[in-house]
Coordinates of C-alpha atoms in Angstrom, one line a residue:
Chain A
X27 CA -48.5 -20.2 -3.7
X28 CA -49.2 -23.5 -2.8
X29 CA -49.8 -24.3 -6.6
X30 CA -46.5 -23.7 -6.8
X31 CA -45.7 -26.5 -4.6
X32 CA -47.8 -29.1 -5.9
X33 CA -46.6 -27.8 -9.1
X34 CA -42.8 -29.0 -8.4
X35 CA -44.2 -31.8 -6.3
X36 CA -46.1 -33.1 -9.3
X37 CA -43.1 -32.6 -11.6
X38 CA -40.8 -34.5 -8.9
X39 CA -43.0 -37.9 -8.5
X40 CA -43.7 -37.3 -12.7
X41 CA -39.7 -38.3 -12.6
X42 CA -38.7 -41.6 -14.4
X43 CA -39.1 -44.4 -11.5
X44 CA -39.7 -42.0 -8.6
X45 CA -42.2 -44.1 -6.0
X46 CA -42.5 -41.3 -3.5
X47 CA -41.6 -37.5 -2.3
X48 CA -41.9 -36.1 0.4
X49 CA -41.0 -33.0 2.5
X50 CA -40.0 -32.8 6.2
X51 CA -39.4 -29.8 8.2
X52 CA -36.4 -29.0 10.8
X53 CA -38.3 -30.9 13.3
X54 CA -38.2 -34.1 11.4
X55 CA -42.1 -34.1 10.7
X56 CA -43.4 -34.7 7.6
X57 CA -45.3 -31.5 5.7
X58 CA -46.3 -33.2 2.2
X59 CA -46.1 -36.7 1.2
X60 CA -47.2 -38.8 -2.2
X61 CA -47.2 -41.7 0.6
X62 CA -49.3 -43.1 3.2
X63 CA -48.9 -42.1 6.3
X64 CA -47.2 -45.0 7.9
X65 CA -44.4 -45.0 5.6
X66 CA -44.5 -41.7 5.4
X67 CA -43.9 -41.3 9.2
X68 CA -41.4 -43.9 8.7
X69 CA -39.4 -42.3 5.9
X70 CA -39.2 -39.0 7.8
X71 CA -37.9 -40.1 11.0
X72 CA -35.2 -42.1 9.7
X73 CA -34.3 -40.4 7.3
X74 CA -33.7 -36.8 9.3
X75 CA -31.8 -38.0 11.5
X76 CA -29.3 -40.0 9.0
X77 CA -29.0 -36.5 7.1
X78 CA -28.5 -34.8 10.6
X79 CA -25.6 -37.1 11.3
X80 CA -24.4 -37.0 7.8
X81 CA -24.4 -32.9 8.1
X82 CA -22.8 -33.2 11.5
X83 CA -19.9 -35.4 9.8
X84 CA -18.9 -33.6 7.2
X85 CA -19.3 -30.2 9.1
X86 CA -16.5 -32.2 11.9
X87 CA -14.0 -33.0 9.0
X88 CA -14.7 -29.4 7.9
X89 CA -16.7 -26.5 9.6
X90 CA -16.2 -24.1 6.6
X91 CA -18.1 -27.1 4.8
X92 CA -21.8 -28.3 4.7
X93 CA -23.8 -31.0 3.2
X94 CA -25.7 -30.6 0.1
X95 CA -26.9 -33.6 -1.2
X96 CA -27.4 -37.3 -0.1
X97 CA -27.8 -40.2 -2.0
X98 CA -28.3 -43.9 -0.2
X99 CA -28.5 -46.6 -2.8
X100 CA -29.7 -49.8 -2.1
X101 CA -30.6 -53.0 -3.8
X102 CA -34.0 -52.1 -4.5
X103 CA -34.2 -48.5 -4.6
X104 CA -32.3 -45.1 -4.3
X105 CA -33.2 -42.5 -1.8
X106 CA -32.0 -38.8 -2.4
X107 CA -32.2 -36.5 0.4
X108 CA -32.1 -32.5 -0.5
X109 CA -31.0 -31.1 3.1
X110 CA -31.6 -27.4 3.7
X111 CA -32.1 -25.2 6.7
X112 CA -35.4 -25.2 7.3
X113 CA -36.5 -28.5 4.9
X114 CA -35.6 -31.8 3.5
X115 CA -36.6 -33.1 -0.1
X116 CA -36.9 -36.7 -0.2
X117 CA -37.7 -38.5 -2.8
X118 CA -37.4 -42.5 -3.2
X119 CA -36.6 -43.9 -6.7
X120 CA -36.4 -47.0 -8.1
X121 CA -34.0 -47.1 -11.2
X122 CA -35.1 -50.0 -13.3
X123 CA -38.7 -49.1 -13.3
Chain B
X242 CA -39.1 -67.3 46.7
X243 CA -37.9 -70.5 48.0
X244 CA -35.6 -72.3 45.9
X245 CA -38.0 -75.2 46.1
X246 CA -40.8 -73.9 44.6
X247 CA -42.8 -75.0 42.2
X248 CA -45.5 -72.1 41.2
X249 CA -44.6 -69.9 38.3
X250 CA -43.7 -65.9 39.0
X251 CA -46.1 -64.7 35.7
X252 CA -49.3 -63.8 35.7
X253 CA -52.2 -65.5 33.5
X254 CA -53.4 -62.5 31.4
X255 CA -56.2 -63.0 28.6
X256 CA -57.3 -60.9 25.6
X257 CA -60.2 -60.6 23.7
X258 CA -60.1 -57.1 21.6
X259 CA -56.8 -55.3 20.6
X260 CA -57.4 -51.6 19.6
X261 CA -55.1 -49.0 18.3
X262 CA -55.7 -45.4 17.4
X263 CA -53.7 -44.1 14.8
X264 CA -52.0 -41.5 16.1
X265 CA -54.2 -38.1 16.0
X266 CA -52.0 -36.1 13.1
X267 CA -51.9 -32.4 14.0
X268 CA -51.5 -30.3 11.4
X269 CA -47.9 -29.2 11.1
X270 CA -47.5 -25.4 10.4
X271 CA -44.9 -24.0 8.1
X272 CA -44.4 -20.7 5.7
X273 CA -45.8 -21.7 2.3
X274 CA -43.4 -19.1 0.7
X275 CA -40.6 -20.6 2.1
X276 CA -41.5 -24.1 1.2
X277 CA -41.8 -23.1 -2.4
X278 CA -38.1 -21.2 -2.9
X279 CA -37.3 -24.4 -1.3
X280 CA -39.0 -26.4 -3.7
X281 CA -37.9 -24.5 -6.7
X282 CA -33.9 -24.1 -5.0
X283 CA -33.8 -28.3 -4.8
X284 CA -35.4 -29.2 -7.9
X285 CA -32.6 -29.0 -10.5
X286 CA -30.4 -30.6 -8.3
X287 CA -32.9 -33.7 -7.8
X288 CA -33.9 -33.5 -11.3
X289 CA -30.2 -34.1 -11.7
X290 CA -29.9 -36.7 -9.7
X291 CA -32.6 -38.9 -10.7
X292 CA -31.3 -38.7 -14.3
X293 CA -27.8 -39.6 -13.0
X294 CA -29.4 -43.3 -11.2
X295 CA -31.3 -43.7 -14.4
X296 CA -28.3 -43.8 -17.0
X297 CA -26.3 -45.5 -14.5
X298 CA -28.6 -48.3 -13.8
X299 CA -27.9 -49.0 -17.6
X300 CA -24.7 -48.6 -17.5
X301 CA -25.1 -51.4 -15.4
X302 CA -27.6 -53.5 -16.9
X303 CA -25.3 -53.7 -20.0
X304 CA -21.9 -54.4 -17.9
X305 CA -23.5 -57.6 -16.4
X306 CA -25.4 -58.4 -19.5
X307 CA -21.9 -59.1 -20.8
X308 CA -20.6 -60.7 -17.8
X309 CA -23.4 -63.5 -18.1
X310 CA -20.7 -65.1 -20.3
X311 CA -18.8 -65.8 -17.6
X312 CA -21.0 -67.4 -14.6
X313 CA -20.3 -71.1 -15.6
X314 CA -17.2 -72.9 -14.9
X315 CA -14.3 -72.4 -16.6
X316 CA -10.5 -73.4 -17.6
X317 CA -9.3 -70.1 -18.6
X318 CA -5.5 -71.3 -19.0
X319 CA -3.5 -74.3 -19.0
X320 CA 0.7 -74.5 -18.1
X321 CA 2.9 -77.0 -18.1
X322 CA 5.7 -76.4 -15.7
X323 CA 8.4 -78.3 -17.2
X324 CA 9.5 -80.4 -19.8
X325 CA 10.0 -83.5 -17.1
X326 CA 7.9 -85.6 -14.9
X327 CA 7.3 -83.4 -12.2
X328 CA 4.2 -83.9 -9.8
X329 CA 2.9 -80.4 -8.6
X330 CA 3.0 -81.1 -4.6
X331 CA 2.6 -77.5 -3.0
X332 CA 1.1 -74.2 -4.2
X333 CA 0.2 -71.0 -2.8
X334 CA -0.9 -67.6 -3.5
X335 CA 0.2 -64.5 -2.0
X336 CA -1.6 -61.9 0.6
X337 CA -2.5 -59.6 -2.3
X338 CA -3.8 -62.8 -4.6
X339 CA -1.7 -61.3 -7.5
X340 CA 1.3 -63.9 -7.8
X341 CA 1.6 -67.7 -6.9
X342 CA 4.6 -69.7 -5.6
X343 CA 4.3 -73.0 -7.1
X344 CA 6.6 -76.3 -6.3
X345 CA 7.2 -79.5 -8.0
X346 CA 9.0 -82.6 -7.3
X347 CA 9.9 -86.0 -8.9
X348 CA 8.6 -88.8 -7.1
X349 CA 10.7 -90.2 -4.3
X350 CA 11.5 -93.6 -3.4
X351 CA 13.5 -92.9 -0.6
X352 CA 16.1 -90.3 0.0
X353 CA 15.8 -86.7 -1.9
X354 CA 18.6 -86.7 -4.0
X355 CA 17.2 -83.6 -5.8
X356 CA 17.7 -80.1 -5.7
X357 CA 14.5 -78.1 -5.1
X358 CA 12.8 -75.5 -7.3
X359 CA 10.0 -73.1 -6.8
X360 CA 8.2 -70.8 -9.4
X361 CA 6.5 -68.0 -8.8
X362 CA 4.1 -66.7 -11.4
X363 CA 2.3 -62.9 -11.3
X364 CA -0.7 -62.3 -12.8
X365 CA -0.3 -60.2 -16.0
X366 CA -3.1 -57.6 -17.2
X367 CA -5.4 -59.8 -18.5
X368 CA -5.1 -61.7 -15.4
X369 CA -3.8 -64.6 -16.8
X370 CA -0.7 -66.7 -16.1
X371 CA 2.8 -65.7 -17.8
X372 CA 4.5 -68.6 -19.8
X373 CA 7.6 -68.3 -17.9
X374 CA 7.8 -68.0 -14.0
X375 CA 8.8 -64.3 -13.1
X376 CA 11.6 -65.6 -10.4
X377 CA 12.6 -69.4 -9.9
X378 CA 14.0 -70.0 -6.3
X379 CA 16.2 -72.9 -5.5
X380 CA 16.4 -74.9 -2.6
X381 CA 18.4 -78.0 -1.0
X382 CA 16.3 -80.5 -0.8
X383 CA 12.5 -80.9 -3.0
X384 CA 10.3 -78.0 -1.2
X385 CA 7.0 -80.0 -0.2
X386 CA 5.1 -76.9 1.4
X387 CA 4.5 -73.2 0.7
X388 CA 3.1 -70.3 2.6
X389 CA 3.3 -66.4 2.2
X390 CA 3.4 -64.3 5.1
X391 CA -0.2 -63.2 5.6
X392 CA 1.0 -59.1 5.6
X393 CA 4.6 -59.0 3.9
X394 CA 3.5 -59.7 0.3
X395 CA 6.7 -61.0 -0.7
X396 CA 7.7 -63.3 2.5
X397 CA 7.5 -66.7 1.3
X398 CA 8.3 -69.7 4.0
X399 CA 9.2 -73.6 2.5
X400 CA 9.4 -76.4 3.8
X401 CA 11.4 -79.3 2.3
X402 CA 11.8 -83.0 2.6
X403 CA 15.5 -82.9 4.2
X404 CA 13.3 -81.2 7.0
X405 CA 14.5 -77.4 6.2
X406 CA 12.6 -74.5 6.7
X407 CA 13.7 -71.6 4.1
X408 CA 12.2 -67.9 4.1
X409 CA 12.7 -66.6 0.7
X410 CA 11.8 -62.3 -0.3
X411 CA 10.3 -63.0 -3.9
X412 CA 11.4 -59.2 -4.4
X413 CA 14.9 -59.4 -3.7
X414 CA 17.7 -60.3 -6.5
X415 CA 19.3 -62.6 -3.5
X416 CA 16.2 -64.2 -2.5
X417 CA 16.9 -66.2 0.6
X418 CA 16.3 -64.5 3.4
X419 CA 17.1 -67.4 6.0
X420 CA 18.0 -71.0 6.5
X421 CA 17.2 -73.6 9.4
X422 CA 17.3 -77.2 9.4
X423 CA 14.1 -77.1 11.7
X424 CA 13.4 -81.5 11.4
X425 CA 14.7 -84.7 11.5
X426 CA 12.2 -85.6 8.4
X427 CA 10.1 -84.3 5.7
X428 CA 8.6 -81.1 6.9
X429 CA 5.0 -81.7 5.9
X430 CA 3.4 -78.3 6.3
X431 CA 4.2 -74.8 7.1
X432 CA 1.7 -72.0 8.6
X433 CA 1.7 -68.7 9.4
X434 CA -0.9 -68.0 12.5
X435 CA -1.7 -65.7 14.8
X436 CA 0.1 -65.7 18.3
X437 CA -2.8 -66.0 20.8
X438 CA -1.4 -62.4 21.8
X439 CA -2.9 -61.1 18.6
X440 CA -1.1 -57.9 18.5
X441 CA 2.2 -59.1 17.9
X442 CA 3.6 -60.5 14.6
X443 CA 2.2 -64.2 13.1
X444 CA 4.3 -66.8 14.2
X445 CA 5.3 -69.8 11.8
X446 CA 3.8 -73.5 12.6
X447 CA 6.1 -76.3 11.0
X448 CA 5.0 -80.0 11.2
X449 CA 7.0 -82.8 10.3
X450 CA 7.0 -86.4 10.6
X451 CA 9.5 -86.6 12.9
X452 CA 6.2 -86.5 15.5
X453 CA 6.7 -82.4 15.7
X454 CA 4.8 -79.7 15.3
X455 CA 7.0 -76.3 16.1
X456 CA 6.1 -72.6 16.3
X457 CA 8.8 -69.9 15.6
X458 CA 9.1 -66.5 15.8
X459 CA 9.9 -64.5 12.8
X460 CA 12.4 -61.5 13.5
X461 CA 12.8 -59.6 10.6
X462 CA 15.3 -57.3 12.0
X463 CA 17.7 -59.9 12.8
X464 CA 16.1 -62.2 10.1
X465 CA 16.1 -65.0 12.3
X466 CA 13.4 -67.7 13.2
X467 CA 13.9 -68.6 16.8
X468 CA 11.9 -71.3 18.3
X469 CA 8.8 -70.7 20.8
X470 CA 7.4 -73.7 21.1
X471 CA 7.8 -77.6 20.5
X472 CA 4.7 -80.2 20.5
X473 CA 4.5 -83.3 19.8
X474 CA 1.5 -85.6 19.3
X475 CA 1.3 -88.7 21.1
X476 CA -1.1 -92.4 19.9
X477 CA -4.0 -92.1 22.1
X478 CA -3.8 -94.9 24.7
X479 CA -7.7 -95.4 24.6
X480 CA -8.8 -98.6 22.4
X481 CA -11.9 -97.3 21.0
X482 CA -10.5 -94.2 19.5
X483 CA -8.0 -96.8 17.6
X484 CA -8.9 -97.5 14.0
X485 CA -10.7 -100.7 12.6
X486 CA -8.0 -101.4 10.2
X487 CA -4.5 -102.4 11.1
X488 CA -2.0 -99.6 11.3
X489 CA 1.1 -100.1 8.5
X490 CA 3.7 -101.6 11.3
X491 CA 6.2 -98.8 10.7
X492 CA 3.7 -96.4 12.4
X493 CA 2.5 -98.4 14.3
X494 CA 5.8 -99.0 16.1
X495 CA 6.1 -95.5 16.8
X496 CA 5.4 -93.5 19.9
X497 CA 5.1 -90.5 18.4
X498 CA 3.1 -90.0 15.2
X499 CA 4.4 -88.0 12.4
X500 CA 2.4 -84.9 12.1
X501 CA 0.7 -84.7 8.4
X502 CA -1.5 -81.2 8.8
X503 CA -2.4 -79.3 10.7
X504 CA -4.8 -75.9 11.3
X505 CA -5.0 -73.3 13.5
X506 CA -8.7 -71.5 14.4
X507 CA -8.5 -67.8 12.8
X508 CA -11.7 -67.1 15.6
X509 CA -9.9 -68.8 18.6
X510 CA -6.2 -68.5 18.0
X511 CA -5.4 -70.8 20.4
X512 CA -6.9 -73.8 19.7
X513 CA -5.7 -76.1 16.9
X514 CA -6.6 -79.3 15.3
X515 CA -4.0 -82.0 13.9
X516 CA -3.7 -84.7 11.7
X517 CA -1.0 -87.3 12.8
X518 CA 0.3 -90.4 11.0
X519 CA -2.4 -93.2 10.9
X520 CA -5.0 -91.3 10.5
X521 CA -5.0 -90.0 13.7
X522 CA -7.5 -86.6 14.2
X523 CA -6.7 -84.4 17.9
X524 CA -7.5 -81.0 18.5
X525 CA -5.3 -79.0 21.3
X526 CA -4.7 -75.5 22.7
X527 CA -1.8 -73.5 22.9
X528 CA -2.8 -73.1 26.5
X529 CA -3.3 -76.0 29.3
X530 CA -0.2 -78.1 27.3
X531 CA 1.9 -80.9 29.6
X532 CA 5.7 -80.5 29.6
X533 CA 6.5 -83.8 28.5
X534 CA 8.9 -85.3 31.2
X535 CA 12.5 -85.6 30.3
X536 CA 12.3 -83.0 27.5
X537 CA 14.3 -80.1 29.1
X538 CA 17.0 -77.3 27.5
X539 CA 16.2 -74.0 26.2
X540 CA 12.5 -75.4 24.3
X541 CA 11.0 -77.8 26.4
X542 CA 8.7 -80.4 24.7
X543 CA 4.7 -79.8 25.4
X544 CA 1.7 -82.7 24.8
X545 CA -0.9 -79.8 23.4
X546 CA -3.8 -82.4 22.8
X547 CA -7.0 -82.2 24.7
X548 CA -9.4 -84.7 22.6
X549 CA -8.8 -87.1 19.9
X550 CA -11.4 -88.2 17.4
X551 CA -11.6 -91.4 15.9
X552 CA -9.2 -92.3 13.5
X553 CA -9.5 -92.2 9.9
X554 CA -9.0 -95.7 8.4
X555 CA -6.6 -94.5 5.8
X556 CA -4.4 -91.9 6.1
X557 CA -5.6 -87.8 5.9
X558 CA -4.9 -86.1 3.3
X559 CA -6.4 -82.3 4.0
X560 CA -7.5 -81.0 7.7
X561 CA -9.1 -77.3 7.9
X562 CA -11.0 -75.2 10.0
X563 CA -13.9 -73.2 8.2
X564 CA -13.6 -69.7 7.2
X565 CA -17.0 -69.0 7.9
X566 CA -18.2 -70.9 10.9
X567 CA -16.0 -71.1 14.0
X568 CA -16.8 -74.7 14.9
X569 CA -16.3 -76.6 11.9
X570 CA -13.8 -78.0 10.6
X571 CA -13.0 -81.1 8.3
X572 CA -10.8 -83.8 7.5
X573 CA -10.4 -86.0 4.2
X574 CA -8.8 -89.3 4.5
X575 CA -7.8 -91.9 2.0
X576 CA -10.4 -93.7 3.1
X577 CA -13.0 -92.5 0.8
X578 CA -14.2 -90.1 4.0
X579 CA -14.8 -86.0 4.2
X580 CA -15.6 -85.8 7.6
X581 CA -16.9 -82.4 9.1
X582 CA -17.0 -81.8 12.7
X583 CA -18.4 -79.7 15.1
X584 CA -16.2 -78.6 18.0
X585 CA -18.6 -79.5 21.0
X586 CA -19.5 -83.4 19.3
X587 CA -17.7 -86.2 19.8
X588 CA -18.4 -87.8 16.6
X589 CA -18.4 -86.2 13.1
X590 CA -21.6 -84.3 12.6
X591 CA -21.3 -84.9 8.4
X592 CA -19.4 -87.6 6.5
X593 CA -19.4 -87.2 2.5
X594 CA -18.4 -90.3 0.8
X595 CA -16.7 -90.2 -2.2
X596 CA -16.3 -92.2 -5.1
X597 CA -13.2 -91.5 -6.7
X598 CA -10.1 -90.4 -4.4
X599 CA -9.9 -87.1 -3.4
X600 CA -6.6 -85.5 -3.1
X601 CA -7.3 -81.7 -1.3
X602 CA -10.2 -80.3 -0.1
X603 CA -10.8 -76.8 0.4
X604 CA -13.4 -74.9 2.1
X605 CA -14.9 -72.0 0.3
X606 CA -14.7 -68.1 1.6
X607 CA -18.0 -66.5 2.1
X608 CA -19.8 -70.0 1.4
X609 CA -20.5 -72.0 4.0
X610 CA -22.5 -74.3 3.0
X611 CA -19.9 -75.7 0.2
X612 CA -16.6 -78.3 -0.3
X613 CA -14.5 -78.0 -3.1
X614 CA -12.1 -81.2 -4.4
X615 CA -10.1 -82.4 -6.4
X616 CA -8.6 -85.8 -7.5
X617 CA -8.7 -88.5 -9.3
X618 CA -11.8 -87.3 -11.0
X619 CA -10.0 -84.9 -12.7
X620 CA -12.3 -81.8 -12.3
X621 CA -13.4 -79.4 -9.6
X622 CA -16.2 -81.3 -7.5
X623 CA -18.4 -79.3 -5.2
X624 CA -20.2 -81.0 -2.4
X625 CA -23.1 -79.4 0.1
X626 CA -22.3 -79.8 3.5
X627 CA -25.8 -80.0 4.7
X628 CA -27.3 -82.7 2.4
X629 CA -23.7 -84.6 2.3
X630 CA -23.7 -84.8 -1.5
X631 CA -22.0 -83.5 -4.6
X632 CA -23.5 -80.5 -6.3
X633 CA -23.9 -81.1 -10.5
X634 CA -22.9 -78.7 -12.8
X635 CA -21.9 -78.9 -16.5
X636 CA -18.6 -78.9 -18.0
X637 CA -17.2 -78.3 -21.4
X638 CA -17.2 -81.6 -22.9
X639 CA -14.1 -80.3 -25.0
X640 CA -12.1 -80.8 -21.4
X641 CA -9.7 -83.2 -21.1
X642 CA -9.4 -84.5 -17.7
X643 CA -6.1 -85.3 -15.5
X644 CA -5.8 -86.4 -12.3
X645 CA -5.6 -83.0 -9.8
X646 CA -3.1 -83.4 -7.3
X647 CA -3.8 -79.7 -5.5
X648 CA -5.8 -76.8 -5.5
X649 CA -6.0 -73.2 -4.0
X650 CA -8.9 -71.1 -4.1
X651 CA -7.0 -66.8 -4.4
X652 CA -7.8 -65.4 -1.3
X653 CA -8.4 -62.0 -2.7
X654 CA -10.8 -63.3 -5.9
X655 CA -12.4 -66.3 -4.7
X656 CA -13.8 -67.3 -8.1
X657 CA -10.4 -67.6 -9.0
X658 CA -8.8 -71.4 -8.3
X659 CA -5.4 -72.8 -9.6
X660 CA -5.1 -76.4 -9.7
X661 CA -2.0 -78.6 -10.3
X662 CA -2.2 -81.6 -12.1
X663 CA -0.6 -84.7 -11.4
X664 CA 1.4 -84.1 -14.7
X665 CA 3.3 -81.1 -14.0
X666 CA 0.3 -79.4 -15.5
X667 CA -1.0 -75.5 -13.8
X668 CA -4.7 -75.1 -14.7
X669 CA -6.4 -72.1 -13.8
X670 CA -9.9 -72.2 -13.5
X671 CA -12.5 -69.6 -12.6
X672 CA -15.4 -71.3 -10.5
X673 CA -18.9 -68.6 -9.6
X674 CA -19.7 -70.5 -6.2
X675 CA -22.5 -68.3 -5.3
X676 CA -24.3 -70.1 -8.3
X677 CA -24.0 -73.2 -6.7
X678 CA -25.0 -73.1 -3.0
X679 CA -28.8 -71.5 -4.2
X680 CA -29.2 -74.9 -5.8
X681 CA -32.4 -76.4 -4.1

């Protein structure tokens, strides 16, 4: 079981430019990390709540919608958020690597 | 306390060790099934996603690979306007930045004997100028200003030298939209600006050198401009303020200046600076003005000037606020002077000095630290603003240079500048400014 998830986590931070993954439960605490701890902390509090309010915004315009995917670019790096009900998948990536 | 006290309210602490604990992680407890359907549910859509930045990234990399081409200065077209001596004396762009009203005029000696014409040129596809204007508008008198209406894309406002303001709707087969013989004398330049009720439409500022500066109101029901207010700028009686130089005796004979530019603040929209005949520099409000006595009727006369500057020793050419910083602005005089000031200093807190004369200076969107002008050089020059200097850069050495008369930077693609020459000639350049103000 949990070979499975380091598995997929493996495979994920494997991924052309990828500098970090990490999971998050509902609660906005961080389960498993290819970070340190600071940043991971960091990362997973920010983050949550951004895909919370993102969720909340497209569920307003919509209530028979939901968010599935989130993508913030930035000059330095991209960060991709996988929002679920009980998870997040966040991985950080840095496209000219 | 008592308000005479001399002890300080906060207390002397001292330090010798800082500690922190990183906070005690507990464990965090969650269903390792779940987590891996997760897992396995979100990869192919990650996977997908992190391909998708890759390719673009070099999608990317190759777009501005090509574009390196272009981040140098450079003439990208060249127009005459006519086959005749015509000096290019106002240009402007529209709200949009898509087409440009451009007028030229012979050279006077006295009287305007001439009647007035105004291109306007749109930008084709390959945004480039057209040979041949799209509309040609016609006026009385030579138009010496230009000014779009900052919302309606296709309101244009002139002013000309027999002191008539015409409104002109480039879109319309019958273009003029209105008439008003708003001056005594040349109208010397037109602005639309912001009422300092900033909800309702832009009023129109007209300055002339009959010693007025006027605002109207545009009703474009009625199509009528009806007159709000009427200033009128006044030799400051203080000695020191008075220039060095003697004043040419037909100015200085007069009470009231002739009004040569003007600009109103886009942060405070009541506050605006002038530039009067003899190189006179005020700046007044819109609020606090004095009725001047023995100016009754249906618009009363106003004195809106609250603090004059020293004078320029020639006369000014250009006087603007900054785009980017709310207490600048500058003025450029024939006397070889840009001078920038900040609102709260008596004095001018920069003064560039030039070499060759300068005929318009321009402030630069989004750039604070840079001046662009143009003159008798004959090519763009860029000066910093902190260091008072002009900034180097190359040019093609193929480049002919012509004395610039004007330039306007497009609103809506700043790189872009036109620039008319002194010999009827439209030259449109594209400039990178961001290159410029990293210079060390």
């Amino acid at each position: 079981m949990s070979n499975e998830i380091e598995e997929t986590m493996k495979r994920i931070q494997s991924h052309k430019g990828v500098v970090g993954t990490i999971v998050v439960n509902s609660e906005g605490i961080p389960i498993k990390s290819t970070l340190d701890n600071t940043t991971t902390v960091q990362y997973s509090g920010l983050i949550s709540s951004l895909a919370d309010k993102a969720r909340s915004v497209v569920r307003d315009l919509d209530p028979s919608n939901d968010l599935t995917f989130l993508r913030i670019r930035s000059k330095k790096h991209e960060i991709m958020v996988a929002p679920d009900k009980e998870f997040i998948l966040i991985v950080i990536q840095n496209p000219t690597e | 306390m008592k308000p005479n006290d001399v002890a300080m309210n906060t207390q002397e602490t001292k330090e010798i060790e800082i500690q922190t604990d990183e906070p005690e992680s507990k464990p965090v407890e969650y269903d390792e099934q779940k987590l891996a359907d997760f897992l396995s549910k979100m990869y192919p859509k990650m996977q997908e996603a992190l391909d998708d930045s890759v390719t673009m990234m070099d999608v990317k990399r190759r777009a501005f690979a090509e574009d390196k081409t272009d981040i140098k200065v450079k003439l990208l077209q060249e127009i005459r306007i006519s086959n005749e001596n015509l000096q290019i004396c106002a240009m402007c762009w529209n709200s949009t930045g898509n087409s440009i009203a451009i007028s030229s005029t012979y050279e006077h000696q006295s009287w305007c004997h001439h009647k007035g014409t105004v291109n306007v040129y749109t930008l084709n596809r390959e945004d480039l100028l057209p040979d041949a204007p799209q509309k040609i508008l016609h006026a009385s008198a030579c138009v010496t200003t230009l000014r779009f209406h900052p919302t309606i894309t296709a309101l244009l406002a002139g002013g000309s030298r027999s002191g008539e303001i015409l409104l002109w709707n480039i879109q319309l087969e019958e273009s003029v939209v209105l008439k008003v013989n708003a001056h005594e004398e040349i109208v010397t330049q037109i602005s639309w600006v912001n009422d300092i009720d900033l909800t309702s439409n832009p009023l129109l500022a007209t300055s002339s050198l009959d010693g007025f500066l006027n605002l109207w109101r545009f009703n474009s029901t009625t199509n009528s401009l009806d007159i709000k207010d009427k200033y009128k700028i006044k030799s400051p009686l203080f000695g020191r303020l008075q220039r060095k130089s003697e004043l040419p005796l037909d100015i200085a004979r007069k009470v009231d200046r002739g009004v040569i530019g003007f600009d109103f603040s886009k942060f405070e929209p009541h506050m605006f600076v002038v530039a009067a005949e003899g190189g006179l520099v005020a700046r007044c409000s819109m609020l606090g003005t004095k009725t001047i006595k023995g100016s009754a009727g249906d618009c009363p006369i106003s004195d809106p000037v609250y603090k004059y500057y020293t004078a320029h020793e020639g006369e000014i050419t250009t006087i603007l606020f900054s785009p980017n910083r709310r207490e600048m602005f500058m003025t450029n005089g024939s006397d070889g002077e840009i001078r920038i000031y900040v609102l709260n200093q008596e004095e001018a807190a920069q003064v560039i000095f030039i070499e060759s004369p300068i005929k318009n200076v321009a402030w630069i969107p989004h750039e604070e630290k840079l001046l662009a002008a143009c003159g008798v050089a004959g090519f763009i020059e860029i000066f910093d603003v902190l260091k008072g200097k002009s900034v180097d850069y190359s040019i093609d050495e193929k480049y002919e240079k012509s004395v610039m008369n004007l330039m306007e930077i497009n609103s809506r693609r700043i790189n872009t500048v036109i620039v008319g020459s002194a010999e009827g000639i439209l030259q449109l350049w594209t400039i990178p400014w961001h290159l410029y103000s990293r210079k060390p």
